CSV table of C-alpha atoms and ligand atoms in Angstrom, one decimal:
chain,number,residue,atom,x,y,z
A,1,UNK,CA,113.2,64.2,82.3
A,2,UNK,CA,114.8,61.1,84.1
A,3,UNK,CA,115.2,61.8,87.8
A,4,UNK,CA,118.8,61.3,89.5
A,5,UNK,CA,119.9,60.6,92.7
A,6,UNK,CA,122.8,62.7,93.3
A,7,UNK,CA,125.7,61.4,95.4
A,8,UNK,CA,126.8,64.0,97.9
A,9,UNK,CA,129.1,64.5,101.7
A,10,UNK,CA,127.2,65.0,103.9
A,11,UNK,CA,128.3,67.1,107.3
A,12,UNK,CA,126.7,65.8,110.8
A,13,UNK,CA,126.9,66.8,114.4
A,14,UNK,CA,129.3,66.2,116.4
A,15,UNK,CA,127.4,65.3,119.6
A,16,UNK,CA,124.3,63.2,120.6
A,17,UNK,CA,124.2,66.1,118.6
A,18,UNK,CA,128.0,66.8,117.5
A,19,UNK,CA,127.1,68.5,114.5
A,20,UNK,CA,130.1,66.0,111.9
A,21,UNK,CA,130.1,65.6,108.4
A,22,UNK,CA,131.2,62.5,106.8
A,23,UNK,CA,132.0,61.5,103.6
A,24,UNK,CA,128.8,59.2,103.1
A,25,UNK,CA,126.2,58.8,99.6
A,26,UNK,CA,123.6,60.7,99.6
A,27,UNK,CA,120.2,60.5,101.5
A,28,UNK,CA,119.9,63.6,100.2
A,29,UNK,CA,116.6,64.9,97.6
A,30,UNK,CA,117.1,63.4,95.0
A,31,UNK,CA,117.7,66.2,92.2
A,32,UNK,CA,117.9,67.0,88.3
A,33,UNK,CA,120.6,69.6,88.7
A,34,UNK,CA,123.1,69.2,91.8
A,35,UNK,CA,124.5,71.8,94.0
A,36,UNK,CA,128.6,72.8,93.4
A,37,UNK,CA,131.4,74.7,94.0
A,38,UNK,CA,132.5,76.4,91.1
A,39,UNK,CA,136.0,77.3,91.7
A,40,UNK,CA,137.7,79.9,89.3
A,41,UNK,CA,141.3,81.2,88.3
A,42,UNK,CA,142.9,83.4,90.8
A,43,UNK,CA,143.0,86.4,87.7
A,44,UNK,CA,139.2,85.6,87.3
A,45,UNK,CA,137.9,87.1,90.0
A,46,UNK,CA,135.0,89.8,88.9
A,47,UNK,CA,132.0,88.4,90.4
A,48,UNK,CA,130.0,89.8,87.2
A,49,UNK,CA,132.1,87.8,84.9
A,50,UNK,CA,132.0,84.6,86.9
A,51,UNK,CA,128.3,84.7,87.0
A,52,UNK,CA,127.5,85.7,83.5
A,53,UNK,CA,130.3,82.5,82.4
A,54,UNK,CA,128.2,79.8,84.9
A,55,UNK,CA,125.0,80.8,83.9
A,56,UNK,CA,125.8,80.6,80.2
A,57,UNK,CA,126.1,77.0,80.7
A,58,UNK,CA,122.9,77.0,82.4
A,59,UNK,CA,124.0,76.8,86.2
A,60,UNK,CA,121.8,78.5,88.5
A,61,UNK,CA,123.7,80.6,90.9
A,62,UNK,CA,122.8,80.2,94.6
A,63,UNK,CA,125.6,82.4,96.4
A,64,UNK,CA,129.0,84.1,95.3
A,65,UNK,CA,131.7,82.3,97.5
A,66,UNK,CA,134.6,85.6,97.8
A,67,UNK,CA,136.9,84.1,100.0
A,68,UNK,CA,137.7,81.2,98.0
A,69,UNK,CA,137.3,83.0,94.4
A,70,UNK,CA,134.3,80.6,93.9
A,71,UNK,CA,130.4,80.7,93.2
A,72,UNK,CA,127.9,77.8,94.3
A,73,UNK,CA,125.4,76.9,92.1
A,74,UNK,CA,122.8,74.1,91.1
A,75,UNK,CA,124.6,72.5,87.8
A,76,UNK,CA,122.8,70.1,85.2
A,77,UNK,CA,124.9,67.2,85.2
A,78,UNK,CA,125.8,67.3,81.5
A,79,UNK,CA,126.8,70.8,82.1
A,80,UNK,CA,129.6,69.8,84.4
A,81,UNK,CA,132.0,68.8,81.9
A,82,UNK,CA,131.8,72.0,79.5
A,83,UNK,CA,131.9,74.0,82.2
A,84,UNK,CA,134.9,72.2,83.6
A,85,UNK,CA,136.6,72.6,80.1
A,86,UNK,CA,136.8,76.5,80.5
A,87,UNK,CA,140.3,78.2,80.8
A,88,UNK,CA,138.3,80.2,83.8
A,89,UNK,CA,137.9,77.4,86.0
A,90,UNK,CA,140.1,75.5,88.0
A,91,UNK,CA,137.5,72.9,89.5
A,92,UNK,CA,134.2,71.8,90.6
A,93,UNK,CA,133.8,70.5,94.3
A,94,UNK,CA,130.8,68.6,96.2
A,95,UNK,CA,128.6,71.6,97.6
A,96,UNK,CA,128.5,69.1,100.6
A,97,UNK,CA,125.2,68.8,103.3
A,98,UNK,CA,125.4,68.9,107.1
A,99,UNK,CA,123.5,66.3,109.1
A,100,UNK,CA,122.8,66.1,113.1
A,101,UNK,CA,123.3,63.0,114.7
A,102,UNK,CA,120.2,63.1,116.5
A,103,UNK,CA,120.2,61.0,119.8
A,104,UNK,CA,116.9,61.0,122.2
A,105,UNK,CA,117.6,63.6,124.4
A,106,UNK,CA,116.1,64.6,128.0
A,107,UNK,CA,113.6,66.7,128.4
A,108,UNK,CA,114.8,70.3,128.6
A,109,UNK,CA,114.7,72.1,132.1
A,110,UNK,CA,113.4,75.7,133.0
A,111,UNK,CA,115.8,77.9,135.2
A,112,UNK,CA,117.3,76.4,138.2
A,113,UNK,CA,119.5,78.5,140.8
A,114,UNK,CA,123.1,79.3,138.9
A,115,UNK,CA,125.8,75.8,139.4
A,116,UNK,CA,129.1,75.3,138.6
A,117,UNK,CA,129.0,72.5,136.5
A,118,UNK,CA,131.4,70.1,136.2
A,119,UNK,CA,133.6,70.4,133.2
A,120,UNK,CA,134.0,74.2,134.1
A,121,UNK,CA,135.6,73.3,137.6
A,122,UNK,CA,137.9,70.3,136.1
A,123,UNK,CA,139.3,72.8,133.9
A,124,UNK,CA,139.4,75.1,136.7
A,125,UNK,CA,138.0,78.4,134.6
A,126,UNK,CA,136.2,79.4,137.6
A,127,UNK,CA,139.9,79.8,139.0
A,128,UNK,CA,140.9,81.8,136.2
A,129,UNK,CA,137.8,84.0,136.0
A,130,UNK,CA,139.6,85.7,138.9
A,131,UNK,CA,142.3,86.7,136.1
A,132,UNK,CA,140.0,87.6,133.6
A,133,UNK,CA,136.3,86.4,132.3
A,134,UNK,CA,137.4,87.0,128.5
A,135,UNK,CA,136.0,90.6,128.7
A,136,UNK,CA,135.0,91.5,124.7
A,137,UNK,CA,137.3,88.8,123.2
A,138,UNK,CA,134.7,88.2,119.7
A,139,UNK,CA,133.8,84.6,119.6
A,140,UNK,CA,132.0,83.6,116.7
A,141,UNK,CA,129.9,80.1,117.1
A,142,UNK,CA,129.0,78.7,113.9
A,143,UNK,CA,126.0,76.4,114.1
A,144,UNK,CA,122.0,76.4,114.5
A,145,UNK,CA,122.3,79.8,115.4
A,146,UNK,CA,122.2,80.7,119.5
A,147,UNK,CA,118.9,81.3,121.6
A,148,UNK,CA,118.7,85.4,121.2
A,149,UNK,CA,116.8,86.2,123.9
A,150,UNK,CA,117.9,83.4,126.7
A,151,UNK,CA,118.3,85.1,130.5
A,152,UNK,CA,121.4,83.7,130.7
A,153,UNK,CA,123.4,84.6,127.4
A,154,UNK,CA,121.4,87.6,126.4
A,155,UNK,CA,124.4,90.3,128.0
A,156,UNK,CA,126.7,88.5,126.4
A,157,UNK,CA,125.3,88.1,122.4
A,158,UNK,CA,126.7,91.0,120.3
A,159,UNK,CA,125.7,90.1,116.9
A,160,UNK,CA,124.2,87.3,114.4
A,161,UNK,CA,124.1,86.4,111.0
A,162,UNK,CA,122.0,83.9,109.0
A,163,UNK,CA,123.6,82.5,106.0
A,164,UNK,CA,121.3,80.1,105.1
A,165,UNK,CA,118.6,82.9,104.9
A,166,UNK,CA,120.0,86.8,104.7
A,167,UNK,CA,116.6,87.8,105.9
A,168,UNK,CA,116.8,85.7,109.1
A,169,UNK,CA,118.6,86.0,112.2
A,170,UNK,CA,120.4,84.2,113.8
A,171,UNK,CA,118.4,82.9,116.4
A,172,UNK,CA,118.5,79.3,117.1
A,173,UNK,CA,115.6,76.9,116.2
A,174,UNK,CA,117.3,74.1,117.2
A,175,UNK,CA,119.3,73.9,120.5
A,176,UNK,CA,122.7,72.8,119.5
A,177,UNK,CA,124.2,75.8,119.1
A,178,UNK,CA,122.7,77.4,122.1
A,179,UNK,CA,124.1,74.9,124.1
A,180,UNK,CA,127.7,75.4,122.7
A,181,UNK,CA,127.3,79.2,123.6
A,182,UNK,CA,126.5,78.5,127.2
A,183,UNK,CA,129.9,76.3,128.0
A,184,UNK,CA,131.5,79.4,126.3
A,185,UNK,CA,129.9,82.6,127.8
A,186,UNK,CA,126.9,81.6,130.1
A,187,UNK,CA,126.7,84.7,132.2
A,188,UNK,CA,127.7,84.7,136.0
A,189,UNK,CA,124.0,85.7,137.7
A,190,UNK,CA,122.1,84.3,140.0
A,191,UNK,CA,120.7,81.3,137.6
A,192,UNK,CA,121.6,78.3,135.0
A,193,UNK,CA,124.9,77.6,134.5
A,194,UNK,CA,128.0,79.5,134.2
A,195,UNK,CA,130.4,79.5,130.8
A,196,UNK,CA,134.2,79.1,130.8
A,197,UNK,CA,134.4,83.1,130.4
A,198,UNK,CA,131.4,85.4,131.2
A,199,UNK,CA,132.8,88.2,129.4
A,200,UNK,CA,133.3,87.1,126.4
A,201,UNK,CA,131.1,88.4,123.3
A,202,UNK,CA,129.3,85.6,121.7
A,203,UNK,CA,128.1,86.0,118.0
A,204,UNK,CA,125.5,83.8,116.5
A,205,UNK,CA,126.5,82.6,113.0
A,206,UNK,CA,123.9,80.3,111.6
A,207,UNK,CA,124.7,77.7,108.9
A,208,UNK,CA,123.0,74.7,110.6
A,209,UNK,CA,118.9,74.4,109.9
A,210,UNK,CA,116.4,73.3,112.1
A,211,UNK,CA,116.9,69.8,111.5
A,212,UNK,CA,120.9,70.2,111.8
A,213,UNK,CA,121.5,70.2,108.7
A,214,UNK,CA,123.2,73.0,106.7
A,215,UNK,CA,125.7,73.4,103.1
A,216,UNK,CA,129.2,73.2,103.0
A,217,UNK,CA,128.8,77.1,101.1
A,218,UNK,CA,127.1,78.8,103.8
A,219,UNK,CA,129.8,77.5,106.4
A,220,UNK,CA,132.2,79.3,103.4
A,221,UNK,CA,129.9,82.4,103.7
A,222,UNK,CA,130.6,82.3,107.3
A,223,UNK,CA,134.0,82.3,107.8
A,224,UNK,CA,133.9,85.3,105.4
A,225,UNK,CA,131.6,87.0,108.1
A,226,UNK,CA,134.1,86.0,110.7
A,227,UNK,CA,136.9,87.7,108.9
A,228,UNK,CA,134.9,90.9,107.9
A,229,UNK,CA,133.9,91.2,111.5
A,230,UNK,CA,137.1,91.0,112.9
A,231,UNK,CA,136.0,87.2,115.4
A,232,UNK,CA,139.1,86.2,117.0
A,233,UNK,CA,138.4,82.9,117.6
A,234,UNK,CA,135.7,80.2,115.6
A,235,UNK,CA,133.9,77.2,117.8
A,236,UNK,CA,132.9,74.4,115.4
A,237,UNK,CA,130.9,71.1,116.8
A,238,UNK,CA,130.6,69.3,113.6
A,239,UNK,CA,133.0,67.8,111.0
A,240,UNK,CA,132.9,65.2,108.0
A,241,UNK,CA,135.0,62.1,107.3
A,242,UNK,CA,135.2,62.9,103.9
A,243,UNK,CA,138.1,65.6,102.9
A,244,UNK,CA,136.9,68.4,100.4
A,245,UNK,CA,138.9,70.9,98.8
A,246,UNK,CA,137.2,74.1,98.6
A,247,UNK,CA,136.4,73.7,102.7
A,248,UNK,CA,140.5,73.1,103.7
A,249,UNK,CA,140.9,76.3,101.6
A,250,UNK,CA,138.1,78.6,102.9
A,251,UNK,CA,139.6,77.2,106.3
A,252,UNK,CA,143.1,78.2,105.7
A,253,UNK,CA,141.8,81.5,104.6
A,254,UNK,CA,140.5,81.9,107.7
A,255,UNK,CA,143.2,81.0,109.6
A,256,UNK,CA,145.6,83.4,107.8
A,257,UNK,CA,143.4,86.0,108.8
A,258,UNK,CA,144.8,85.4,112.4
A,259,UNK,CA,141.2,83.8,113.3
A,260,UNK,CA,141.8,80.7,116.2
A,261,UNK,CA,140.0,78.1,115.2
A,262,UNK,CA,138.5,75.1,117.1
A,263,UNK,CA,136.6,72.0,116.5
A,264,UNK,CA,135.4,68.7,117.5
A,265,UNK,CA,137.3,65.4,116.8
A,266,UNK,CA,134.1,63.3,116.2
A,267,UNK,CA,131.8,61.3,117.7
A,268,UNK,CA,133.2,57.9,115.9
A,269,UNK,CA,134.5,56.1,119.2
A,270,UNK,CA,137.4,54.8,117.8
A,271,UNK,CA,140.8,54.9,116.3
A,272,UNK,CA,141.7,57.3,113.4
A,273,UNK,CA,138.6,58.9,112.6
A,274,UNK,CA,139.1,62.3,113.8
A,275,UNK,CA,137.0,64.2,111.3
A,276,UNK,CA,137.2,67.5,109.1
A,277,UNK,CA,137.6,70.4,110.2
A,278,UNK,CA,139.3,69.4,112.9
A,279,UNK,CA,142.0,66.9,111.0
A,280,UNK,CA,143.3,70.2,109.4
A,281,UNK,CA,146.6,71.4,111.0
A,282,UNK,CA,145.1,74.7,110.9
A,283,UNK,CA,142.2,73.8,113.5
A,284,UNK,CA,142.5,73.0,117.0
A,285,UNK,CA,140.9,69.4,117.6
A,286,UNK,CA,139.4,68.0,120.5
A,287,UNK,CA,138.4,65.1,121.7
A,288,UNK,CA,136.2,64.6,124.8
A,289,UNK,CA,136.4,62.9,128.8
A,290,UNK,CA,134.1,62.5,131.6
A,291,UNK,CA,134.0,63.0,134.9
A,292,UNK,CA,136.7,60.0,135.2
A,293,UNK,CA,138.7,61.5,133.4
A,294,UNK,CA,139.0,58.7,130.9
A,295,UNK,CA,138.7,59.6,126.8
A,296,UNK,CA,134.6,59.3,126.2
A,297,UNK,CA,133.4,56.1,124.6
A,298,UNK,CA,132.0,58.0,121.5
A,299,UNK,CA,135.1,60.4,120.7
A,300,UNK,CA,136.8,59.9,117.9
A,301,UNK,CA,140.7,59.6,118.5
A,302,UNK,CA,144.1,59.9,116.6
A,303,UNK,CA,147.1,61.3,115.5
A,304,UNK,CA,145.2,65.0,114.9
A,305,UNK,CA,143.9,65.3,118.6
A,306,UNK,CA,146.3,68.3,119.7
A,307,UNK,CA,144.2,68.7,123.2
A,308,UNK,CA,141.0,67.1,125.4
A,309,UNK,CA,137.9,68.2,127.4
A,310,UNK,CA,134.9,67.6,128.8
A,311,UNK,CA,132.3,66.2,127.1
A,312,UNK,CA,130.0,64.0,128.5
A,313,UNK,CA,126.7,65.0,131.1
A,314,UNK,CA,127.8,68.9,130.4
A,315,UNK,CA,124.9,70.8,131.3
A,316,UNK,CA,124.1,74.1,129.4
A,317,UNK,CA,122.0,76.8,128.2
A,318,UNK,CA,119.0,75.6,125.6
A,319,UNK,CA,116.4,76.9,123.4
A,320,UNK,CA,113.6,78.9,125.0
A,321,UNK,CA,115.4,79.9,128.3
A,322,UNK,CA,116.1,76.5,128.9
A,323,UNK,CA,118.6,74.3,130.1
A,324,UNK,CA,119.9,70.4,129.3
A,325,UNK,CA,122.8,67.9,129.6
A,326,UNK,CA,124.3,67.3,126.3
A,327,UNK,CA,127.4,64.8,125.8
A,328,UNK,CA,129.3,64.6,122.9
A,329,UNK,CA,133.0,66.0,121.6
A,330,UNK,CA,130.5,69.1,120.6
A,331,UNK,CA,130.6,70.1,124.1
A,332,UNK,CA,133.8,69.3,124.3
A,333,UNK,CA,135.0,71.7,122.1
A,334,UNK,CA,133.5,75.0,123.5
A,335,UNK,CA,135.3,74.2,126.4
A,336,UNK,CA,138.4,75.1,124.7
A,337,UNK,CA,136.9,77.7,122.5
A,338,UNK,CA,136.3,79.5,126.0
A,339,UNK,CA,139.7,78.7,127.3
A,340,UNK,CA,141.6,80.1,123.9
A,341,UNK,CA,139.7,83.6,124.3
A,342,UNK,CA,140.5,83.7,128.6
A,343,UNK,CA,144.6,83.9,126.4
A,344,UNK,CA,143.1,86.3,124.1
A,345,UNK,CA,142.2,88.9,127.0
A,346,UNK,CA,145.4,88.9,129.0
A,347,UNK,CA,148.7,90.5,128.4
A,348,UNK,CA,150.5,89.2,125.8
A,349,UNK,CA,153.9,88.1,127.1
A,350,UNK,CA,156.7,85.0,126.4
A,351,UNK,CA,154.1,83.5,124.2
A,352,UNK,CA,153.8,86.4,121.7
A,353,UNK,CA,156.9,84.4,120.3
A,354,UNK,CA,156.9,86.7,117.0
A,355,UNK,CA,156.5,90.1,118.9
A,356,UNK,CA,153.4,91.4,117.4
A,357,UNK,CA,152.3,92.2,120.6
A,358,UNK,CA,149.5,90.0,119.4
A,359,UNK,CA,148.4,86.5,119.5
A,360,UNK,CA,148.2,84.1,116.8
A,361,UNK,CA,146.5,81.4,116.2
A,362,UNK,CA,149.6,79.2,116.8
A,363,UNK,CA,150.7,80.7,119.7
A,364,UNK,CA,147.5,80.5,121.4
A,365,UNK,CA,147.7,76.4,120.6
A,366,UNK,CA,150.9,76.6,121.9
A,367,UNK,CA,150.0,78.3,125.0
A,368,UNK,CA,147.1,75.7,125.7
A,369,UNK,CA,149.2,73.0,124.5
A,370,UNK,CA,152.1,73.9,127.0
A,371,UNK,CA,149.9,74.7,130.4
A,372,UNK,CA,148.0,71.1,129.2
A,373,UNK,CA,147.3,68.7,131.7
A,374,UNK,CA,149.1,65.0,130.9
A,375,UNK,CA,145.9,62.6,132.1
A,376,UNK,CA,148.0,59.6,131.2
A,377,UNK,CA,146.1,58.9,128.2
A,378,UNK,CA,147.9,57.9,125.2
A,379,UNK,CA,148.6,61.3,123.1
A,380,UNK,CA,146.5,60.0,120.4
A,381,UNK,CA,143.4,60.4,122.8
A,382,UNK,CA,144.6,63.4,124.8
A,383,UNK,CA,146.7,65.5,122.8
A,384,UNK,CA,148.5,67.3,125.0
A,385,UNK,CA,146.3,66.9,127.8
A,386,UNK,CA,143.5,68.0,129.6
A,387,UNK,CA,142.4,72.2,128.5
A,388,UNK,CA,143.8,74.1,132.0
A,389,UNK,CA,142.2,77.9,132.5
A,390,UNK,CA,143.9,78.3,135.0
A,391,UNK,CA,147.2,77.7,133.9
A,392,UNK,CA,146.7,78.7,130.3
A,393,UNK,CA,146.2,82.6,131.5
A,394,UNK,CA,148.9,83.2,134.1
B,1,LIG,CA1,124.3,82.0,134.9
């Protein structure tokens, strides 16, 4: 049989790692049957029946897909069409591949005595940690999974999940996401670093590999996890420039389910390439500054930026107790991940605009939106402004 290349997304970091994902061909293996999203009728939703209908037309079924009514599979190419033809199925999307932008990095660095670093003090969380530390807000991170065992996050893990393999965990064999956890929830002891809030409970939710590299269906599988167990707020450093269907609908899913979401802008470095997830109005976007307070050369900017952080020389928690400096609009974003669960843990007041006596996810983009800081930057850089702890929970 004749060997194809198939042409597929992929989905990248979104730092010298930021995990993005852009719209690109395929360096992918090549394949005889490609990997899909099989997306069925609202009415047709018995998992049995949409199995038994993809397989007899020889797809081989990798994972159901319940949140969006969908099932991923590996499809023979001249299977695509029949299947397409059936009453039963509304369409056929890009299973699409996640890539790391891998930069040379420094070497990583055992335990030094606990610092404040940097972006933590601009955004003056170490103020508002006198308010609150985001005691057992549920922050999911979804990534290369989060360092289980590190000194410095260990109190603060309460759960994993590995949807690339149900039989792993979701420890981290890469760094990335590790890192992300620490400018959320490094613990305030005596070493490392320390996050934006202390308190808050990190959960490990791996759909990045080793490499960086992960499926567009087990970021779907994820969300689902975050839903079923209740996360109030999602961090996600990576994106794609390429749009995708069945990923803007497991994402509104999710945010319908009250769940805040956040991600980075991009790593681009110029105008109008803030990349999915974060171009969704659903999700938060972020673009990164340094210590100058200027937008970082490499952040992608545009219209979608609702807010900024810091993102470049942020120094973190790493893989195997570890610590580095990281830049990127990955670290950028956990910065405001951190800040959006600090709202989640204090009273609700004028900001609960519907009276729920909860938060939503609009209200808390409103909140950090209003108590932003204006940098001078042109909005299409900055958002709304610099991310402000401090302000954001009084
Ligand atoms: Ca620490």
């Amino acid at each position: 049989m004749k060997k194809k290349t198939v042409a597929i997304a992929k989905l990248v970091f979104l730092c010298s790692l930021f995990i993005g994902i852009s719209g690109g061909i395929g360096d992918v293996q090549a394949q005889e049957a490609s990997r899909k999203i099989v997306v069925f009728e609202k009415a047709f939703s018995d998992r049995g029946r949409q199995i038994a209908l993809v397989k007899s037309q020889g797809a081989q079924v990798i994972k159901p897909l319940a949140l969006i009514n969908a099932v991923a599979v590996f499809l023979p190419e001249q299977a695509e069409k029949a299947l397409l033809s059936k009453a039963e199925v509304v369409r056929i999307d890009e299973d699409i591949i996640v890539n790391a932008i891998a930069k040379p990095q420094p070497q990583p660095q055992p335990q030094p005595a606990q610092e404040l670093p940097w972006g933590i003090d601009r955004i003056n969380a170490e103020i508002a940690q006198s308010t609150t530390g985001g005691l057992a807000v549920k922050v999911a991170i979804l990534d290369t999974g989060i360092d289980l065992d590190h000194p410095d996050l260990l109190n603060n893990i309460k759960g994993n999940v590995n949807t690339i393999s149900s039989r792993r965990s979701g420890n981290d064999d890469n760094g990335h996401g590790t890192h992300v956890a620490g400018i959320i929830a490094a613990v305030d002891n005596s070493i490392g670093v320390v996050g934006v809030g202390p308190e808050i409970y990190l959960y490990a939710v791996k759909v990045l590999g080793k490499n960086g590299s992960g499926w567009l269906s087990d970021i779907i599988e994820g969300f689902d996890w975050c839903i079923n167990n209740k996360m109030q707020v999602v961090n996600m450093s990576f994106g794609s420039s390429g749009d995708n269907q069945s990923f803007h609908d497991a994402i509104s899913k999710t945010y319908a389910a009250g769940v805040v979401l956040v991600a980075a802008a991009g790593n681009d470095g110029a105008a109008n390439t803030v990349n999915y997830p974060a171009k969704y109005p659903e999700v938060i976007a972020v673009s990164a500054i340094g210590q100058d307070d200027k937008l970082a050369g490499f952040s992608s900017f545009g219209p979608e930026v609702d807010i900024a952080a810091p993102g470049v020389t942020i120094k973190s928690t790493y893989n195997d107790g570890y610590y580095k400096s990281l830049n990127g609009t990955s670290m950028a974003c956990p910065h405001v991940v951190g800040v959006a669960a600090l709202v989640l843990s204090t009273a609700v007041g004028a900001y609960d605009t519907d009276g729920d006596g909860a938060w939503g996810p609009s209200e808390v983009k409103n909140k950090l939106e209003a108590t932003a800081e204006n940098l001078g930057l042109s909005s299409n850089e900055q958002g709304a402004g610099l991310v402000r702890a401090d302000l954001a929970v009084q």
